[in-house]
Short mmCIF file of C-alpha atoms and ligand atoms in Angstrom, two decimals:
data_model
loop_
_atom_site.label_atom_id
_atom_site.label_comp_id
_atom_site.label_asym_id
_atom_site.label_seq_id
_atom_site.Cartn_x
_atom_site.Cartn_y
_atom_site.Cartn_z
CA UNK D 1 0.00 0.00 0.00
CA UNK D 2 1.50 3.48 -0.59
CA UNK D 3 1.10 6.09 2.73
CA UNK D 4 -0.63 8.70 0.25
CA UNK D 5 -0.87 12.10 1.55
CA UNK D 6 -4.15 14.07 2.30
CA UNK D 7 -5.82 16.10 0.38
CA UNK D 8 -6.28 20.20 1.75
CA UNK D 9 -9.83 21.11 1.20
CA UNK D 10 -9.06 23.86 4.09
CA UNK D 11 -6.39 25.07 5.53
CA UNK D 12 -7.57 27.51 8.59
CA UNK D 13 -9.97 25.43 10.25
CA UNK D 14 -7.99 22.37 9.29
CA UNK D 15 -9.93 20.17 6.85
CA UNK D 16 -8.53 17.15 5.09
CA UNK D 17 -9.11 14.10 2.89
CA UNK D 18 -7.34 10.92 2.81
CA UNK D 19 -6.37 9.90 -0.94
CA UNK D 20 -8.25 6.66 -2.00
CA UNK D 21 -5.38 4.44 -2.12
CA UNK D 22 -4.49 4.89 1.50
CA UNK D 23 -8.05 3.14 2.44
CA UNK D 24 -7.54 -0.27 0.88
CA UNK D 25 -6.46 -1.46 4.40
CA UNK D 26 -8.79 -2.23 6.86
CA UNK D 27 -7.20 0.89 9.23
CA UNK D 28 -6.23 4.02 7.66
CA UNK D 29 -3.18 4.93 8.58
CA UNK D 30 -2.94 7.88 11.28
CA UNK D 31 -1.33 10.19 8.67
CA UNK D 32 -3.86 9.76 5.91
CA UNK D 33 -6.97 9.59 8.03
CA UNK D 34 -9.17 12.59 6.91
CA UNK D 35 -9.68 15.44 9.51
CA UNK D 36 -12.47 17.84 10.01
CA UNK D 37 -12.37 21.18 12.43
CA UNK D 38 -15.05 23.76 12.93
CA UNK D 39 -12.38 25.96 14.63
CA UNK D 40 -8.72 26.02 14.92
CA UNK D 41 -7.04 23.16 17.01
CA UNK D 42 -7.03 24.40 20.28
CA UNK D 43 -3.37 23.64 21.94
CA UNK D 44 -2.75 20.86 24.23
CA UNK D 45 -2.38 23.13 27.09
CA UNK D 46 -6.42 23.81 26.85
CA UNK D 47 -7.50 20.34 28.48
CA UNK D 48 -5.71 19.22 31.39
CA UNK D 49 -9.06 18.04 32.93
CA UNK D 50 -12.33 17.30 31.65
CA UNK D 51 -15.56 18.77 34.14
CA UNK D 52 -18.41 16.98 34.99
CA UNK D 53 -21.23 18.99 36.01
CA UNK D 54 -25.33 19.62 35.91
CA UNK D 55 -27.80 16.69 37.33
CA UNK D 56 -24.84 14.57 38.89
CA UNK D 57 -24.46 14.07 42.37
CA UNK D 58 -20.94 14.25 42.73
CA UNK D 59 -19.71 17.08 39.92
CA UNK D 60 -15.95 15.82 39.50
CA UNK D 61 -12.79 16.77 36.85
CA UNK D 62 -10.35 13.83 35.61
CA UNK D 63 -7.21 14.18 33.53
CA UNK D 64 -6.39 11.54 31.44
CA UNK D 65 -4.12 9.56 34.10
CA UNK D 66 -7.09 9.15 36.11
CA UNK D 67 -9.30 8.42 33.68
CA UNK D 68 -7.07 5.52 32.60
CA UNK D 69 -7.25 4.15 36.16
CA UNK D 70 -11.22 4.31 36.00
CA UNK D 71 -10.79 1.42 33.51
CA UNK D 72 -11.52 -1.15 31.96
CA UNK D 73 -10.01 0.09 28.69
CA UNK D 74 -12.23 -0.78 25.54
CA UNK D 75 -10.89 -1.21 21.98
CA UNK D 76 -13.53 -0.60 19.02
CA UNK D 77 -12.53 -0.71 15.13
CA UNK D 78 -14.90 2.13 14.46
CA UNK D 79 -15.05 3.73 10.45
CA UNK D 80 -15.58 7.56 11.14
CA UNK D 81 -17.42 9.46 8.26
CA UNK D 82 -18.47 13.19 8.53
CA UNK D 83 -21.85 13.49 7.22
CA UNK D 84 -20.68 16.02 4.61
CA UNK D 85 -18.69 13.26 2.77
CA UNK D 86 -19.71 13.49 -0.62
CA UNK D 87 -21.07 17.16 -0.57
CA UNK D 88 -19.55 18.42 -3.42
CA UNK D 89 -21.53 15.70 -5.67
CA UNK D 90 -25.29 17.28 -4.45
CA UNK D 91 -26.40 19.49 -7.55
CA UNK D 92 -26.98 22.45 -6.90
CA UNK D 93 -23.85 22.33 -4.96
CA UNK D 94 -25.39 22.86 -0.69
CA UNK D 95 -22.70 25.42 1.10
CA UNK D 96 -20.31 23.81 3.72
CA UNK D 97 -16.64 22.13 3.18
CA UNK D 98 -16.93 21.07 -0.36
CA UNK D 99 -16.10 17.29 0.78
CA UNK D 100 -15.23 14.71 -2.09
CA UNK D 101 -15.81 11.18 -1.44
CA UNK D 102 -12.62 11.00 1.06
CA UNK D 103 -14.00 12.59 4.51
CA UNK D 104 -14.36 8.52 5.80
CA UNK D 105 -11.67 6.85 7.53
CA UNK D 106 -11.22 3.37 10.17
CA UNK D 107 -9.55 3.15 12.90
CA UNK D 108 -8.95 1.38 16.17
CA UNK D 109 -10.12 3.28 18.94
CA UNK D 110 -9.14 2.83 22.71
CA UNK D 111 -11.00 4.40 25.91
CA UNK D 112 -12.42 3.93 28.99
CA UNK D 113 -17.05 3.38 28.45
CA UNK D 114 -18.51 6.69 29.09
CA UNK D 115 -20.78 4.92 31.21
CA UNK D 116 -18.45 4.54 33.46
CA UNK D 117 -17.43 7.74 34.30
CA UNK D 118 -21.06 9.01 34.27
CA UNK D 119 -22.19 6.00 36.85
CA UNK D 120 -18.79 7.37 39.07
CA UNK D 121 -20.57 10.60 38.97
CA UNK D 122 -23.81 9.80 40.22
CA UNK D 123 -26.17 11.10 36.95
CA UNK D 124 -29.43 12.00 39.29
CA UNK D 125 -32.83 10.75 37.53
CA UNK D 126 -34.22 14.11 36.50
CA UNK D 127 -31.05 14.05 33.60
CA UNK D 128 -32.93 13.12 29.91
CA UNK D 129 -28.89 13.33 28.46
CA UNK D 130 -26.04 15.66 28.28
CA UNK D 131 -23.61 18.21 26.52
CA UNK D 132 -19.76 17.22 25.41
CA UNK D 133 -18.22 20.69 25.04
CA UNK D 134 -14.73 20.68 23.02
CA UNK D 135 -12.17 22.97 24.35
CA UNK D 136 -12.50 24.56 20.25
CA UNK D 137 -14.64 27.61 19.88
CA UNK D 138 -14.98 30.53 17.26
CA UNK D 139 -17.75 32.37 15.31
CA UNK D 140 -20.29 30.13 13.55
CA UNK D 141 -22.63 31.10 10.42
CA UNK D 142 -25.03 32.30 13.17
CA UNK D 143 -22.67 35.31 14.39
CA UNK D 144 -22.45 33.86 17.55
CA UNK D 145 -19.05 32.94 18.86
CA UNK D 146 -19.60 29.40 20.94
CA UNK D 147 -17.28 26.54 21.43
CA UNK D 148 -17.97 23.12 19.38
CA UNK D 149 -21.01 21.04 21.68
CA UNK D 150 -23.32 18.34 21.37
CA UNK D 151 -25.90 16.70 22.76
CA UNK D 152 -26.40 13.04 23.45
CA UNK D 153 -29.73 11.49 25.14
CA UNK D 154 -29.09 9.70 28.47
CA UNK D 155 -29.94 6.23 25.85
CA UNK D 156 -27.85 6.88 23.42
CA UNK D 157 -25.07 8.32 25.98
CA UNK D 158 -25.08 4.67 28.49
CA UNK D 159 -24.72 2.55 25.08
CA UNK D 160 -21.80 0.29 26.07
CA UNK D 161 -20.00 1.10 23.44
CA UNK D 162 -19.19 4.77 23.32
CA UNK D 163 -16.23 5.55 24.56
CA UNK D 164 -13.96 8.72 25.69
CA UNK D 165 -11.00 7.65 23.81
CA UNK D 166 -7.64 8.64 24.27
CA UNK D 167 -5.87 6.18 21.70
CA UNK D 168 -5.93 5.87 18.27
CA UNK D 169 -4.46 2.78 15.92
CA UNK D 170 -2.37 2.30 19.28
CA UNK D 171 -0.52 5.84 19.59
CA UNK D 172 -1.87 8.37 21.82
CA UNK D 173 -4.65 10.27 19.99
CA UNK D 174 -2.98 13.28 18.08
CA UNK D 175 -3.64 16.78 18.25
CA UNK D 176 -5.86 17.21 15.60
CA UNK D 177 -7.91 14.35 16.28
CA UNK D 178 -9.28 15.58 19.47
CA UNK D 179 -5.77 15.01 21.85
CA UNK D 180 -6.16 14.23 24.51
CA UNK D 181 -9.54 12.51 25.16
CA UNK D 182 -12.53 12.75 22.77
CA UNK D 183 -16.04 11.81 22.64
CA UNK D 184 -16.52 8.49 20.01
CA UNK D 185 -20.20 7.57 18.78
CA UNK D 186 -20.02 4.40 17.38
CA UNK D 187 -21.82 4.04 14.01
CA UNK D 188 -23.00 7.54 14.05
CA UNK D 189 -21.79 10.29 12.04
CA UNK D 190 -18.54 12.40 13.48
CA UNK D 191 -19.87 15.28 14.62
CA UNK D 192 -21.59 13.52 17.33
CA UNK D 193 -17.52 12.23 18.56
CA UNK D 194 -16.52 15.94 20.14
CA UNK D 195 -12.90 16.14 20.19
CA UNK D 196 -10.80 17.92 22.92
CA UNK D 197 -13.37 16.76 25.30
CA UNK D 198 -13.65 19.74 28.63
CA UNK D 199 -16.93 19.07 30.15
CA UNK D 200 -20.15 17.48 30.12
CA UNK D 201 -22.88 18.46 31.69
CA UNK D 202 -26.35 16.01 32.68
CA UNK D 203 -28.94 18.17 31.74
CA UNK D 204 -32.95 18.06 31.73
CA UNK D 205 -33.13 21.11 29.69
CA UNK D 206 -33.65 20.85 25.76
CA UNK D 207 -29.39 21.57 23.96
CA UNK D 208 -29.85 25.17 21.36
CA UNK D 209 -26.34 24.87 20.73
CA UNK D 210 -25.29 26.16 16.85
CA UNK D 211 -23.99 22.18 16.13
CA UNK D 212 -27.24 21.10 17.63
CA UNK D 213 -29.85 22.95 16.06
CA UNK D 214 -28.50 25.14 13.57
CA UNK D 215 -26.11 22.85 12.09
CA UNK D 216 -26.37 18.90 11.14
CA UNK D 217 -30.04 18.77 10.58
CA UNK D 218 -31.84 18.64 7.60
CA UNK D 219 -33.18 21.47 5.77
CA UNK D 220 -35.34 21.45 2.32
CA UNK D 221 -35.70 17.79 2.50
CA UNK D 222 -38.04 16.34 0.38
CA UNK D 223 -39.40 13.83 2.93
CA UNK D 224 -38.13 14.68 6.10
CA UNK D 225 -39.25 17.71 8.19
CA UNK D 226 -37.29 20.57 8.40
CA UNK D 227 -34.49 20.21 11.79
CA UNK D 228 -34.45 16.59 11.82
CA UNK D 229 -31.42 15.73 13.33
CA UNK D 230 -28.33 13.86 11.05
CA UNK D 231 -27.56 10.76 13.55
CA UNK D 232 -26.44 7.54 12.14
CA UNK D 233 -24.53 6.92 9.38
CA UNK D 234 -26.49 5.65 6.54
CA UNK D 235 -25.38 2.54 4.01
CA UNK D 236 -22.21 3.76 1.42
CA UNK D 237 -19.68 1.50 -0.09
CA UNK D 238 -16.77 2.60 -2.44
CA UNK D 239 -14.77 0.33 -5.52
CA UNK D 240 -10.90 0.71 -4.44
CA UNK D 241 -9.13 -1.33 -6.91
CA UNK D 242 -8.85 -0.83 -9.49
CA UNK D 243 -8.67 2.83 -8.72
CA UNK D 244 -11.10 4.97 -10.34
CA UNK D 245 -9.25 6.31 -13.94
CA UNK D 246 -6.48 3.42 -13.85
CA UNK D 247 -6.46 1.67 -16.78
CA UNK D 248 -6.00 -2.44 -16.52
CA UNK D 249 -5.16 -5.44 -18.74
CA UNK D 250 -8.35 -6.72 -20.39
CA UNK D 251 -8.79 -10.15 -18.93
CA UNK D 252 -9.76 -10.93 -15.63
CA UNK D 253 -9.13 -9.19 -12.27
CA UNK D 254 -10.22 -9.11 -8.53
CA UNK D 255 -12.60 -5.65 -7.84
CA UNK D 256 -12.20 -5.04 -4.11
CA UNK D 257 -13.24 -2.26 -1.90
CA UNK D 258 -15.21 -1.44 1.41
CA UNK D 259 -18.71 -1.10 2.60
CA UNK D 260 -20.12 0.85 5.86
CA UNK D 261 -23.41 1.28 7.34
CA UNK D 262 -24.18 2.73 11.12
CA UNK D 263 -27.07 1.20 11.63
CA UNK D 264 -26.13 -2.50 11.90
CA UNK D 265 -23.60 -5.15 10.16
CA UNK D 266 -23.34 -5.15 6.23
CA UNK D 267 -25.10 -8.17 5.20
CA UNK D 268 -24.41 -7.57 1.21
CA UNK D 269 -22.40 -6.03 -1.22
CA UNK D 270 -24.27 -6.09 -4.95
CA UNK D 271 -21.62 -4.76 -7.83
CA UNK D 272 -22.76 -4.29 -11.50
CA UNK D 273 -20.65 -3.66 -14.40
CA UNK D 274 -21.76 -1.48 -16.94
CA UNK D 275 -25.50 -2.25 -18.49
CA UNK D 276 -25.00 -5.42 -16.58
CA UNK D 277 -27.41 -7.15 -13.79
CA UNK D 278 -26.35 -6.63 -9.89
CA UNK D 279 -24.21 -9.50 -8.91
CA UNK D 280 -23.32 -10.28 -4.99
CA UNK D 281 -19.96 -9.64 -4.11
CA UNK D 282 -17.91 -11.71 -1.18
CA UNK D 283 -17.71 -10.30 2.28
CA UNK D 284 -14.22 -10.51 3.83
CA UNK D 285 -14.30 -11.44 7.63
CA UNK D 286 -15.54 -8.16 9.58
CA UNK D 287 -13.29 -6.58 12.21
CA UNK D 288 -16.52 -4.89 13.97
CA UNK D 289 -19.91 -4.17 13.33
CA UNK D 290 -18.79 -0.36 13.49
CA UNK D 291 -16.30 -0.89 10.83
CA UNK D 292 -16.10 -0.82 7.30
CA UNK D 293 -16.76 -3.94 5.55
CA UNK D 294 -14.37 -5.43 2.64
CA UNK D 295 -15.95 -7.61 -0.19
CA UNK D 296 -13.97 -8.25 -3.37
CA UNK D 297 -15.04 -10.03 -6.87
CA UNK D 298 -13.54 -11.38 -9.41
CA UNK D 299 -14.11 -10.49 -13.00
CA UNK D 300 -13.43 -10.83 -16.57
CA UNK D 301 -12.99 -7.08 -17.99
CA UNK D 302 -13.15 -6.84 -21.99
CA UNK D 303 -11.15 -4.07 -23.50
CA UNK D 304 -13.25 -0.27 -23.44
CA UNK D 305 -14.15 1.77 -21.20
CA UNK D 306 -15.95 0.09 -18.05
CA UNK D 307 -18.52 2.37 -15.14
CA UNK D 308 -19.22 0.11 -11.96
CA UNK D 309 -21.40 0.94 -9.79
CA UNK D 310 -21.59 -0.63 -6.40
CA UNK D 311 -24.37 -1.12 -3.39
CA UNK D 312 -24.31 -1.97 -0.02
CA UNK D 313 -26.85 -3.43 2.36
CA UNK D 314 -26.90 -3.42 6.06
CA UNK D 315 -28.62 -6.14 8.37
CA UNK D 316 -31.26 -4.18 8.79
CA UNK D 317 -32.27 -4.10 5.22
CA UNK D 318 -30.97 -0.34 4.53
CA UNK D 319 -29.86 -0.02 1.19
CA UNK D 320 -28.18 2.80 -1.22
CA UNK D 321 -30.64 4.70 -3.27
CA UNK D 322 -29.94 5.56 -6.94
CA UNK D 323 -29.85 9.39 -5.80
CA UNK D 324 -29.65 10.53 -2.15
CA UNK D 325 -32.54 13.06 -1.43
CA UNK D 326 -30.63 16.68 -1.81
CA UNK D 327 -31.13 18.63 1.54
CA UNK D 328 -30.51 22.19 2.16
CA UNK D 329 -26.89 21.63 4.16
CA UNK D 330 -26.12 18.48 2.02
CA UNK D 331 -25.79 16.03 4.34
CA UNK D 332 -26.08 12.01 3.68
CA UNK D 333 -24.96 11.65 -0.08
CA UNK D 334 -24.50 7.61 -0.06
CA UNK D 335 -26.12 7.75 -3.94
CA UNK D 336 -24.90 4.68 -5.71
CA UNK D 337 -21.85 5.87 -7.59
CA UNK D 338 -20.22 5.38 -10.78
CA UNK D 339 -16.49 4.11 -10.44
CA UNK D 340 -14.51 4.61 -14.48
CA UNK D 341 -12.04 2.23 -15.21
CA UNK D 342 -10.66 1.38 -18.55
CA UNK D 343 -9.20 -2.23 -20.00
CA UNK D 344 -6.99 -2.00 -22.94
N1 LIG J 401 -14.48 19.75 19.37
C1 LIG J 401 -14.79 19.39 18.12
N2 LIG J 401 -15.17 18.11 17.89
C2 LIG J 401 -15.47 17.69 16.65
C3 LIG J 401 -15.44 18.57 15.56
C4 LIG J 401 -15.03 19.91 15.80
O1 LIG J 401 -14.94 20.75 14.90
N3 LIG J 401 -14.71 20.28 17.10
N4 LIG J 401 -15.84 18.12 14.30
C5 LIG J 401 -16.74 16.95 14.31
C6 LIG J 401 -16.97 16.42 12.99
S1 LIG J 401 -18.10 17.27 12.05
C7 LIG J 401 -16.40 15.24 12.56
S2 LIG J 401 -16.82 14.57 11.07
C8 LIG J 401 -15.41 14.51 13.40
C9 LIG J 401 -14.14 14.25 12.61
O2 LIG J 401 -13.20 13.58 13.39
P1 LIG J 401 -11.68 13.49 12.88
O3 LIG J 401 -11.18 14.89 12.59
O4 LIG J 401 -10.92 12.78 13.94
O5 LIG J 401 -11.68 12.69 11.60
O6 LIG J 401 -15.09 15.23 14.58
C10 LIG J 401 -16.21 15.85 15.22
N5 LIG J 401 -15.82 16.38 16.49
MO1 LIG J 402 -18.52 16.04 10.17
#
C-alpha cells in the first residue's frame, strides 16, 4: 500500500481528505486519516481536565491519568465518516466544506465506556442526556461565537460502546484528532464524537447549541421535516481497486473495496458492471460491526471503457438509493456511484 498524503480542502480550520489508495487497508493509517475542524485546534495546554457537572451528584474533573485508572479500557474498530462526505456531488452544490468522497476513515479506537465515568458521577434521575463541550470555539454562520457542543440522550449516551478515547491505531490520539480525550459515537456520524473533550454536563433542559440545532439537521428535505437531526450513518460502499481512472489489462481481475453502514452489520455487497445485472460480491471477515466492511469479486474485464457501480446493504435491510434526497446543508450523499475504469 502506498502512505498517500491528504488532500487540503481547508487550511484555517484544518480540513482534510485521505487519498483513495491509502483506504484499501482495513485501518487508515494515522497520517492519511481525513480530519475535520469547525475551529482552529485548540493547543494541548487547553484540556488538562475534563468537568463533569449539571444533574450529577458528585460534579468531578479527571485528567487523562485518572481516567485511565477508572478502567476497563475498551478497543472498538470504528469507520468515522463526517456526514458532509460526498457534498460536493449534491447538484446544486449545498454550502459547507466542499467534501469529495474521502471525509471517511477506520480506525482502532481505545477508551475507557462513558458509562463509566457518568455512573462514578452519580447522573441523578431528573437528567434526559447531556452536553460534550470541546475545548475549540470561534464564530459560527449564526454570528455567535460558541465553542464546538453536542448533545447526546441519556440512551444513546449509556450505550456500552461509546467511549472517551484517548488512543488511536495504538498511539496516543494526536492533536488534531481531538488530543487528549474525545467523545466516540459508534456508528453515528462524526460530529456527534466531540474532540478535545472539557466538560459534560447532565442536563434536563432541551441543547440550542449552533452544532445542535443550527447545524447537522436537515433542511429542504423532500421527505423529512425541516431540523431533523443527522444521527447515524447511513449505508455507502466505495470500488478501491482498481482505482477509479487506472487503466488495466483486459482479462480478468479481482474488484475489491469497502462497505459501511451505522445502523447494523453489512449483510451484502451487490456490484454491476456497466448495463449489466447486480451480482453479490464476497464479504471478507468483519473486524466490527462499526467498521467498514471489505468484499472483493472477481471479474473478466473486456477491452473499453468500463462504469461500476456498487451497493451496499446493512442487516437491517438499509440499502443505497440511486440518488440521495438533496437537503438544504447536504448532508447524507450515499447515492450509488459510478467508479470509471478502462481495460486495454
Ligand atoms: N471539538 C470538536 N469536535 C469535533 C469537531 C469539531 O470541529 N470540534 N468536528 C466533528 C466532525 S463534524 C467530525 S466529522 C469529526 C471528525 O473527526 P476526525 O477529525 O478525527 O476525523 O469530529 C467531530 N468532532
Ligand atoms: Mo462532520
Amino acid at each position: 500500500m502506498t502512505q498517500s498524503a491528504r488532500r487540503i480542502v481547508t487550511e484555517r480550520p484544518l480540513n482534510a481528505e485521505f487519498a483513495p489508495d491509502a483506504l484499501a487497508e482495513p485501518l487508515t493509517p494515522i497520517g492519511a486519516f481525513f480530519v475535520r475542524c469547525h475551529f482552529d485546534v485548540p493547543s494541548p495546554e487547553a484540556v488538562d481536565a475534563i468537568e463533569i457537572a449539571g444533574d450529577v451528584a458528585r460534579p468531578q474533573r479527571f485528567d487523562l491519568r485518572e481516567l485511565r485508572a477508572a478502567g476497563p479500557e475498551r478497543e472498538l474498530v470504528v469507520t468515522m465518516e463526517c456526514a458532509g462526505n460526498s457534498r460536493s456531488s449534491f447538484e446544486p452544490r449545498p454550502p459547507g466544506t466542499p467534501w469529495g468522497d474521502g471525509a471517511v476513515s477506520t480506525a482502532r479506537y481505545a477508551g475507557t465506556p462513558l458509562r463509566r465515568i457518568l455512573e462514578r458521577a452519580g447522573v441523578t434521575p431528573e437528567a434526559t442526556g447531556f452536553v460534550f463541550t470541546g475545548a475549540d470555539r470561534g464564530t459560527t454562520r449564526s454570528g455567535r461565537t460558541e465553542p464546538y457542543a453536542r448533545f447526546l440522550s441519556r440512551e444513546d449516551a449509556l450505550h456500552d460502546d461509546v467511549l472517551l478515547a484517548w488512543e488511536m491505531n495504538g498511539a496516543p490520539l494526536p492533536s488534531e484528532h481531538g488530543a487528549p480525550v474525545r467523545l466516540l459515537v459508534p456508528g453515528w456520524y462524526g460530529m456527534a464524537s466531540v474532540k478535545w473533550l472539557a466538560r459534560i454536563e447532565a442536563t434536563h433542559l432541551p441543547f440550542r447549541g449552533f452544532f445542535q440545532v443550527d447545524d447537522y439537521v436537515f433542511r429542504d428535505h423532500p421527505e423529512l421535516p425541516d431540523d431533523t437531526p443527522v444521527t447515524r450513518i447511513a449505508p455507502n460502499s466505495r470500488v478501491l481497486a482498481p482505482a477509479a481512472g487506472e487503466t488495466v489489462a483486459a482479462g480478468e481481475h479481482e474488484i475489491s473495496g469497502v462497505a459501511w453502514s451505522g445502523h447494523g452489520p453489512i449483510s451484502r455487497v451487490e456490484i454491476r458492471f456497466d448495463g449489466g445485472d447486480w451480482i453479490e460480491a464476497e464479504l471478507l471477515e468483519d473486524s466490527s460491526s462499526y467498521s467498514w466492511r471489505r468484499w472483493r469479486i472477481r471479474h473478466e474485464l473486456p477491452e473499453g471503457d468500463h462504469e461500476i457501480r456498487t451497493r451496499a446493504t446493512d442487516a437491517r435491510g438499509g440499502t443505497q438509493p440511486e440518488r440521495a434526497p438533496w437537503n438544504g446543508l447536504g448532508y447524507v450523499q450515499n447515492s450509488i456511484r459510478v467508479h470509471r475504469i478502462s481495460a486495454r
